[in-house]
Amino acid sequence: DQQVKQNSPSLSVQEGRISILNCDYTNSMFDYFLWYKKYPAEGPTFLISISSIKDKNEDGRFTVFLNKSAKHLSLHIVPSQPGDSAVYFCAASGSYGGATNKLIFGTGTLLAVQP
Amino acid sequence: DSGVTQTPKHLITATGQRVTLRCSPRSGDLSVYWYQQSLDQGLQFLIQYYNGEERAKGNILERFSAQQFPDLHSELNLSSLELGDSALYFCASSVEGYGDTEAFFGQGTRLTVV
């Protein structure tokens, strides 16, 4: 049962444009969401997170939006740069006492930013 | 550099064998997670330890086991290896074992079973 889903295996955008990566989840007990970025032959690196008490969190070029009613979150990258080309994983977890303390990851979306 | 160290980086072994993967968490982190990434697959959660105790379990096979030692390093033991166990194995650590903290990943151990 895939509790965190990234339905787009890949995405290609032009440099300077917006990249939008999407993620859906099924477990309503999740209350903390994260995005990780992964280059080949490296471990995932933390990018940005959002708590369920918020609907938006911004860090430089990266913004994460959370729609709890739809159980959907998205990562916006503006403007996209060639160095952003990587696999992006969405992850979710529950707080202490919640359903889960572990990070559940989606299958990833490969972003290719074309110069 | 995330501060999480995994050894070895690469491992090639034969079917039926047993291997041990090692993880040293970031200084001060109490929680260690193990993940498996097979070809074209996402990151599959295997198991989590917090301060020496098992905290959560994922789809970890019975042939696999893990432990976290008093110095907080962790080992993942894989036995009776099969070709399908070939994958990247990542360790991650976080300060707490609770939900609202990010985990930092090591560079992974690439296991090839031949």
PDB file of C-alpha atoms in Angstrom:
ATOM      1  CA  ASP A   1       0.000   0.000   0.000  1.00  0.00           C
ATOM      2  CA  GLN A   2       1.705   3.152  -1.237  1.00  0.00           C
ATOM      3  CA  GLN A   3       0.787   5.792   1.323  1.00  0.00           C
ATOM      4  CA  VAL A   4       2.745   8.536  -0.419  1.00  0.00           C
ATOM      5  CA  LYS A   5       2.402   8.799  -4.172  1.00  0.00           C
ATOM      6  CA  GLN A   6       4.246  10.772  -6.781  1.00  0.00           C
ATOM      7  CA  ASN A   7       2.367  10.017  -9.954  1.00  0.00           C
ATOM      8  CA  SER A   8       4.751  11.733 -12.346  1.00  0.00           C
ATOM      9  CA  PRO A   9       7.951   9.728 -12.744  1.00  0.00           C
ATOM     10  CA  SER A  10       9.576  12.557 -14.669  1.00  0.00           C
ATOM     11  CA  LEU A  11       9.224  16.234 -15.506  1.00  0.00           C
ATOM     12  CA  SER A  12      11.097  18.401 -17.993  1.00  0.00           C
ATOM     13  CA  VAL A  13      11.102  22.216 -17.804  1.00  0.00           C
ATOM     14  CA  GLN A  14      13.027  25.044 -19.398  1.00  0.00           C
ATOM     15  CA  GLU A  15      15.581  26.981 -17.399  1.00  0.00           C
ATOM     16  CA  GLY A  16      13.987  30.032 -15.796  1.00  0.00           C
ATOM     17  CA  ARG A  17      10.477  28.584 -15.786  1.00  0.00           C
ATOM     18  CA  ILE A  18       8.546  27.160 -12.867  1.00  0.00           C
ATOM     19  CA  SER A  19       8.841  23.485 -11.885  1.00  0.00           C
ATOM     20  CA  ILE A  20       5.873  22.011 -10.049  1.00  0.00           C
ATOM     21  CA  LEU A  21       6.260  18.607  -8.459  1.00  0.00           C
ATOM     22  CA  ASN A  22       3.229  16.927  -6.979  1.00  0.00           C
ATOM     23  CA  CYS A  23       2.646  14.456  -4.191  1.00  0.00           C
ATOM     24  CA  ASP A  24      -0.469  12.801  -2.791  1.00  0.00           C
ATOM     25  CA  TYR A  25      -0.869  10.916   0.456  1.00  0.00           C
ATOM     26  CA  THR A  26      -3.523   8.643   1.873  1.00  0.00           C
ATOM     27  CA  ASN A  27      -2.876   8.515   5.615  1.00  0.00           C
ATOM     28  CA  SER A  28      -4.738  11.335   7.372  1.00  0.00           C
ATOM     29  CA  MET A  29      -2.497  10.855  10.425  1.00  0.00           C
ATOM     30  CA  PHE A  30       0.489  12.309   8.575  1.00  0.00           C
ATOM     31  CA  ASP A  31       1.187  15.786   9.869  1.00  0.00           C
ATOM     32  CA  TYR A  32       4.686  16.593   8.690  1.00  0.00           C
ATOM     33  CA  PHE A  33       5.829  16.595   5.102  1.00  0.00           C
ATOM     34  CA  LEU A  34       9.249  16.919   3.559  1.00  0.00           C
ATOM     35  CA  TRP A  35      10.893  17.157   0.180  1.00  0.00           C
ATOM     36  CA  TYR A  36      14.260  15.605  -0.504  1.00  0.00           C
ATOM     37  CA  LYS A  37      16.493  15.978  -3.525  1.00  0.00           C
ATOM     38  CA  LYS A  38      18.727  13.187  -4.749  1.00  0.00           C
ATOM     39  CA  TYR A  39      21.590  13.249  -7.229  1.00  0.00           C
ATOM     40  CA  PRO A  40      22.882   9.980  -8.708  1.00  0.00           C
ATOM     41  CA  ALA A  41      25.261   8.054  -6.452  1.00  0.00           C
ATOM     42  CA  GLU A  42      24.467  10.326  -3.501  1.00  0.00           C
ATOM     43  CA  GLY A  43      22.116  10.097  -0.552  1.00  0.00           C
ATOM     44  CA  PRO A  44      18.940  12.195  -0.507  1.00  0.00           C
ATOM     45  CA  THR A  45      19.384  15.685   0.910  1.00  0.00           C
ATOM     46  CA  PHE A  46      16.703  17.543   2.801  1.00  0.00           C
ATOM     47  CA  LEU A  47      15.219  20.443   0.880  1.00  0.00           C
ATOM     48  CA  ILE A  48      12.170  21.871   2.619  1.00  0.00           C
ATOM     49  CA  SER A  49       9.405  20.798   4.974  1.00  0.00           C
ATOM     50  CA  ILE A  50       5.950  21.829   6.073  1.00  0.00           C
ATOM     51  CA  SER A  51       3.878  21.124   9.128  1.00  0.00           C
ATOM     52  CA  SER A  52       0.189  20.359   8.757  1.00  0.00           C
ATOM     53  CA  ILE A  53      -0.685  23.523  10.662  1.00  0.00           C
ATOM     54  CA  LYS A  54       0.554  25.522   7.690  1.00  0.00           C
ATOM     55  CA  ASP A  55      -0.490  25.587   4.073  1.00  0.00           C
ATOM     56  CA  LYS A  56       2.651  27.161   2.660  1.00  0.00           C
ATOM     57  CA  ASN A  57       6.348  27.287   3.458  1.00  0.00           C
ATOM     58  CA  GLU A  58       8.902  29.178   1.440  1.00  0.00           C
ATOM     59  CA  ASP A  59      12.684  28.996   1.316  1.00  0.00           C
ATOM     60  CA  GLY A  60      14.317  30.990  -1.433  1.00  0.00           C
ATOM     61  CA  ARG A  61      13.370  29.552  -4.796  1.00  0.00           C
ATOM     62  CA  PHE A  62      11.516  26.651  -3.183  1.00  0.00           C
ATOM     63  CA  THR A  63       7.936  26.773  -1.935  1.00  0.00           C
ATOM     64  CA  VAL A  64       5.894  23.876  -0.629  1.00  0.00           C
ATOM     65  CA  PHE A  65       2.112  24.043  -0.609  1.00  0.00           C
ATOM     66  CA  LEU A  66      -0.083  21.744   1.452  1.00  0.00           C
ATOM     67  CA  ASN A  67      -3.769  21.075   0.825  1.00  0.00           C
ATOM     68  CA  LYS A  68      -4.868  18.880   3.710  1.00  0.00           C
ATOM     69  CA  SER A  69      -8.438  18.433   2.530  1.00  0.00           C
ATOM     70  CA  ALA A  70      -7.161  17.038  -0.762  1.00  0.00           C
ATOM     71  CA  LYS A  71      -4.236  15.228   0.898  1.00  0.00           C
ATOM     72  CA  HIS A  72      -1.975  16.860  -1.642  1.00  0.00           C
ATOM     73  CA  LEU A  73       1.251  18.765  -1.533  1.00  0.00           C
ATOM     74  CA  SER A  74       3.368  20.351  -4.187  1.00  0.00           C
ATOM     75  CA  LEU A  75       6.851  21.753  -4.515  1.00  0.00           C
ATOM     76  CA  HIS A  76       7.360  24.835  -6.656  1.00  0.00           C
ATOM     77  CA  ILE A  77      10.803  25.805  -7.882  1.00  0.00           C
ATOM     78  CA  VAL A  78      11.050  29.298  -9.341  1.00  0.00           C
ATOM     79  CA  PRO A  79      13.089  29.987 -11.350  1.00  0.00           C
ATOM     80  CA  SER A  80      14.296  26.537 -12.289  1.00  0.00           C
ATOM     81  CA  GLN A  81      18.019  26.122 -12.858  1.00  0.00           C
ATOM     82  CA  PRO A  82      19.962  23.302 -14.567  1.00  0.00           C
ATOM     83  CA  GLY A  83      21.521  22.425 -11.192  1.00  0.00           C
ATOM     84  CA  ASP A  84      18.041  21.576  -9.943  1.00  0.00           C
ATOM     85  CA  SER A  85      18.018  18.514 -12.194  1.00  0.00           C
ATOM     86  CA  ALA A  86      17.699  15.585  -9.791  1.00  0.00           C
ATOM     87  CA  VAL A  87      15.189  13.112  -8.398  1.00  0.00           C
ATOM     88  CA  TYR A  88      12.811  14.731  -5.919  1.00  0.00           C
ATOM     89  CA  PHE A  89      11.225  12.623  -3.212  1.00  0.00           C
ATOM     90  CA  CYS A  90       8.217  13.602  -1.189  1.00  0.00           C
ATOM     91  CA  ALA A  91       8.074  12.159   2.354  1.00  0.00           C
ATOM     92  CA  ALA A  92       5.543  12.180   5.161  1.00  0.00           C
ATOM     93  CA  SER A  93       5.498  11.297   8.836  1.00  0.00           C
ATOM     94  CA  GLY A  94       3.356  11.518  11.939  1.00  0.00           C
ATOM     95  CA  SER A  95       4.255  13.261  15.196  1.00  0.00           C
ATOM     96  CA  TYR A  96       4.906  11.492  18.465  1.00  0.00           C
ATOM     97  CA  GLY A  97       1.885   9.524  19.485  1.00  0.00           C
ATOM     98  CA  GLY A  98       0.567   9.602  15.947  1.00  0.00           C
ATOM     99  CA  ALA A  99       0.245   6.767  13.526  1.00  0.00           C
ATOM    100  CA  THR A 100       3.869   6.629  12.619  1.00  0.00           C
ATOM    101  CA  ASN A 101       7.225   8.102  13.492  1.00  0.00           C
ATOM    102  CA  LYS A 102       8.950   6.888  10.383  1.00  0.00           C
ATOM    103  CA  LEU A 103       9.413   8.778   7.150  1.00  0.00           C
ATOM    104  CA  ILE A 104       7.404   7.299   4.297  1.00  0.00           C
ATOM    105  CA  PHE A 105       8.720   8.240   0.887  1.00  0.00           C
ATOM    106  CA  GLY A 106       7.124   8.500  -2.500  1.00  0.00           C
ATOM    107  CA  THR A 107       8.727   6.882  -5.532  1.00  0.00           C
ATOM    108  CA  GLY A 108      10.304  10.109  -6.730  1.00  0.00           C
ATOM    109  CA  THR A 109      10.055  12.428  -9.719  1.00  0.00           C
ATOM    110  CA  LEU A 110      13.026  12.966 -11.991  1.00  0.00           C
ATOM    111  CA  LEU A 111      13.265  16.664 -12.824  1.00  0.00           C
ATOM    112  CA  ALA A 112      15.251  17.693 -15.876  1.00  0.00           C
ATOM    113  CA  VAL A 113      15.837  21.413 -16.323  1.00  0.00           C
ATOM    114  CA  GLN A 114      16.820  22.189 -19.903  1.00  0.00           C
ATOM    115  CA  PRO A 115      19.240  25.089 -20.484  1.00  0.00           C
TER     116      PRO A 115
ATOM    117  CA  ASP B   1      28.478  16.232   3.786  1.00  0.00           C
ATOM    118  CA  SER B   2      25.440  15.203   5.824  1.00  0.00           C
ATOM    119  CA  GLY B   3      27.486  13.920   8.753  1.00  0.00           C
ATOM    120  CA  VAL B   4      26.061  10.414   8.358  1.00  0.00           C
ATOM    121  CA  THR B   5      28.700   7.841   7.463  1.00  0.00           C
ATOM    122  CA  GLN B   6      27.956   4.533   5.822  1.00  0.00           C
ATOM    123  CA  THR B   7      30.434   1.746   5.182  1.00  0.00           C
ATOM    124  CA  PRO B   8      31.237   0.092   2.924  1.00  0.00           C
ATOM    125  CA  LYS B   9      30.296   2.178  -0.120  1.00  0.00           C
ATOM    126  CA  HIS B  10      30.177  -0.854  -2.384  1.00  0.00           C
ATOM    127  CA  LEU B  11      29.738  -4.529  -1.652  1.00  0.00           C
ATOM    128  CA  ILE B  12      29.652  -7.457  -4.045  1.00  0.00           C
ATOM    129  CA  THR B  13      28.753 -10.846  -2.673  1.00  0.00           C
ATOM    130  CA  ALA B  14      27.322 -14.174  -3.753  1.00  0.00           C
ATOM    131  CA  THR B  15      23.837 -15.525  -3.232  1.00  0.00           C
ATOM    132  CA  GLY B  16      23.351 -17.238   0.094  1.00  0.00           C
ATOM    133  CA  GLN B  17      25.953 -15.119   1.836  1.00  0.00           C
ATOM    134  CA  ARG B  18      25.570 -12.762   4.785  1.00  0.00           C
ATOM    135  CA  VAL B  19      26.694  -9.132   4.927  1.00  0.00           C
ATOM    136  CA  THR B  20      26.705  -6.341   7.473  1.00  0.00           C
ATOM    137  CA  LEU B  21      26.203  -2.701   6.590  1.00  0.00           C
ATOM    138  CA  ARG B  22      27.312  -0.078   9.046  1.00  0.00           C
ATOM    139  CA  CYS B  23      26.014   3.400   9.795  1.00  0.00           C
ATOM    140  CA  SER B  24      27.367   6.141  12.031  1.00  0.00           C
ATOM    141  CA  PRO B  25      24.744   8.835  12.641  1.00  0.00           C
ATOM    142  CA  ARG B  26      25.382  12.556  12.905  1.00  0.00           C
ATOM    143  CA  SER B  27      26.782  13.631  16.229  1.00  0.00           C
ATOM    144  CA  GLY B  28      23.905  14.100  18.667  1.00  0.00           C
ATOM    145  CA  ASP B  29      21.315  12.237  16.606  1.00  0.00           C
ATOM    146  CA  LEU B  30      19.513   9.517  18.521  1.00  0.00           C
ATOM    147  CA  SER B  31      17.414   8.041  15.755  1.00  0.00           C
ATOM    148  CA  VAL B  32      18.624   5.903  12.874  1.00  0.00           C
ATOM    149  CA  TYR B  33      16.567   4.791   9.894  1.00  0.00           C
ATOM    150  CA  TRP B  34      17.376   2.224   7.235  1.00  0.00           C
ATOM    151  CA  TYR B  35      15.976   2.418   3.715  1.00  0.00           C
ATOM    152  CA  GLN B  36      16.300   0.273   0.610  1.00  0.00           C
ATOM    153  CA  GLN B  37      16.231   1.651  -2.912  1.00  0.00           C
ATOM    154  CA  SER B  38      16.000  -0.993  -5.604  1.00  0.00           C
ATOM    155  CA  LEU B  39      16.337  -0.240  -9.293  1.00  0.00           C
ATOM    156  CA  ASP B  40      13.591   2.162 -10.432  1.00  0.00           C
ATOM    157  CA  GLN B  41      12.028   2.055  -7.000  1.00  0.00           C
ATOM    158  CA  GLY B  42      11.523   4.725  -4.420  1.00  0.00           C
ATOM    159  CA  LEU B  43      12.942   4.627  -0.948  1.00  0.00           C
ATOM    160  CA  GLN B  44      11.431   1.751   0.995  1.00  0.00           C
ATOM    161  CA  PHE B  45      11.515   2.102   4.755  1.00  0.00           C
ATOM    162  CA  LEU B  46      12.998  -0.906   6.502  1.00  0.00           C
ATOM    163  CA  ILE B  47      13.423  -0.112  10.182  1.00  0.00           C
ATOM    164  CA  GLN B  48      14.026   2.677  12.687  1.00  0.00           C
ATOM    165  CA  TYR B  49      15.927   2.688  15.964  1.00  0.00           C
ATOM    166  CA  TYR B  50      15.803   5.353  18.624  1.00  0.00           C
ATOM    167  CA  ASN B  51      18.435   5.450  21.333  1.00  0.00           C
ATOM    168  CA  GLY B  52      19.102   1.746  21.035  1.00  0.00           C
ATOM    169  CA  GLU B  53      15.521   0.556  20.817  1.00  0.00           C
ATOM    170  CA  GLU B  54      13.499  -0.451  17.804  1.00  0.00           C
ATOM    171  CA  ARG B  55      10.958   2.323  17.127  1.00  0.00           C
ATOM    172  CA  ALA B  56       9.254   1.399  13.891  1.00  0.00           C
ATOM    173  CA  LYS B  57       9.341  -1.373  11.364  1.00  0.00           C
ATOM    174  CA  GLY B  58       8.580  -1.334   7.668  1.00  0.00           C
ATOM    175  CA  ASN B  59       8.628  -4.058   5.054  1.00  0.00           C
ATOM    176  CA  ILE B  60      11.803  -5.610   6.351  1.00  0.00           C
ATOM    177  CA  LEU B  61      12.345  -9.235   5.398  1.00  0.00           C
ATOM    178  CA  GLU B  62      12.878 -11.822   8.117  1.00  0.00           C
ATOM    179  CA  ARG B  63      16.313 -12.485   6.597  1.00  0.00           C
ATOM    180  CA  PHE B  64      17.252  -8.900   7.501  1.00  0.00           C
ATOM    181  CA  SER B  65      17.911  -7.597  10.977  1.00  0.00           C
ATOM    182  CA  ALA B  66      19.316  -4.466  12.496  1.00  0.00           C
ATOM    183  CA  GLN B  67      20.501  -3.106  15.777  1.00  0.00           C
ATOM    184  CA  GLN B  68      21.664   0.162  17.290  1.00  0.00           C
ATOM    185  CA  PHE B  69      24.564   0.027  19.706  1.00  0.00           C
ATOM    186  CA  PRO B  70      25.187   2.081  22.880  1.00  0.00           C
ATOM    187  CA  ASP B  71      27.437   4.449  20.903  1.00  0.00           C
ATOM    188  CA  LEU B  72      24.417   4.947  18.586  1.00  0.00           C
ATOM    189  CA  HIS B  73      25.960   3.457  15.483  1.00  0.00           C
ATOM    190  CA  SER B  74      23.776   0.955  13.712  1.00  0.00           C
ATOM    191  CA  GLU B  75      24.266  -2.184  11.669  1.00  0.00           C
ATOM    192  CA  LEU B  76      21.974  -3.769   9.129  1.00  0.00           C
ATOM    193  CA  ASN B  77      22.523  -7.500   8.695  1.00  0.00           C
ATOM    194  CA  LEU B  78      21.360  -9.171   5.502  1.00  0.00           C
ATOM    195  CA  SER B  79      21.513 -12.957   5.343  1.00  0.00           C
ATOM    196  CA  SER B  80      20.751 -15.720   2.852  1.00  0.00           C
ATOM    197  CA  LEU B  81      21.170 -13.112   0.173  1.00  0.00           C
ATOM    198  CA  GLU B  82      19.215 -13.367  -3.058  1.00  0.00           C
ATOM    199  CA  LEU B  83      19.734 -11.639  -6.385  1.00  0.00           C
ATOM    200  CA  GLY B  84      16.733  -9.438  -5.651  1.00  0.00           C
ATOM    201  CA  ASP B  85      18.439  -7.998  -2.585  1.00  0.00           C
ATOM    202  CA  SER B  86      20.752  -6.045  -4.861  1.00  0.00           C
ATOM    203  CA  ALA B  87      19.988  -2.417  -4.094  1.00  0.00           C
ATOM    204  CA  LEU B  88      21.196   0.802  -2.560  1.00  0.00           C
ATOM    205  CA  TYR B  89      20.837   0.765   1.196  1.00  0.00           C
ATOM    206  CA  PHE B  90      20.625   4.141   2.881  1.00  0.00           C
ATOM    207  CA  CYS B  91      20.940   5.031   6.486  1.00  0.00           C
ATOM    208  CA  ALA B  92      19.530   8.271   7.838  1.00  0.00           C
ATOM    209  CA  SER B  93      19.625   9.885  11.244  1.00  0.00           C
ATOM    210  CA  SER B  94      17.656  12.545  13.064  1.00  0.00           C
ATOM    211  CA  VAL B  95      17.806  14.228  16.423  1.00  0.00           C
ATOM    212  CA  GLU B  96      14.540  12.789  17.612  1.00  0.00           C
ATOM    213  CA  GLY B  97      12.537   9.772  16.599  1.00  0.00           C
ATOM    214  CA  TYR B  98       9.405  11.826  16.291  1.00  0.00           C
ATOM    215  CA  GLY B  99       7.674  13.114  13.227  1.00  0.00           C
ATOM    216  CA  ASP B 100       8.558  16.766  12.969  1.00  0.00           C
ATOM    217  CA  THR B 101      12.250  16.567  12.344  1.00  0.00           C
ATOM    218  CA  GLU B 102      14.091  16.016   9.123  1.00  0.00           C
ATOM    219  CA  ALA B 103      16.377  13.065   8.631  1.00  0.00           C
ATOM    220  CA  PHE B 104      19.842  13.343   7.113  1.00  0.00           C
ATOM    221  CA  PHE B 105      21.045  10.609   4.811  1.00  0.00           C
ATOM    222  CA  GLY B 106      24.352   8.916   4.274  1.00  0.00           C
ATOM    223  CA  GLN B 107      25.680   8.279   0.786  1.00  0.00           C
ATOM    224  CA  GLY B 108      24.475   4.714   0.811  1.00  0.00           C
ATOM    225  CA  THR B 109      25.924   1.259   0.379  1.00  0.00           C
ATOM    226  CA  ARG B 110      25.482  -0.307  -3.031  1.00  0.00           C
ATOM    227  CA  LEU B 111      24.991  -4.022  -2.592  1.00  0.00           C
ATOM    228  CA  THR B 112      25.354  -6.298  -5.592  1.00  0.00           C
ATOM    229  CA  VAL B 113      24.441  -9.943  -5.169  1.00  0.00           C
ATOM    230  CA  VAL B 114      25.797 -12.191  -7.911  1.00  0.00           C
TER     231      VAL B 114
END
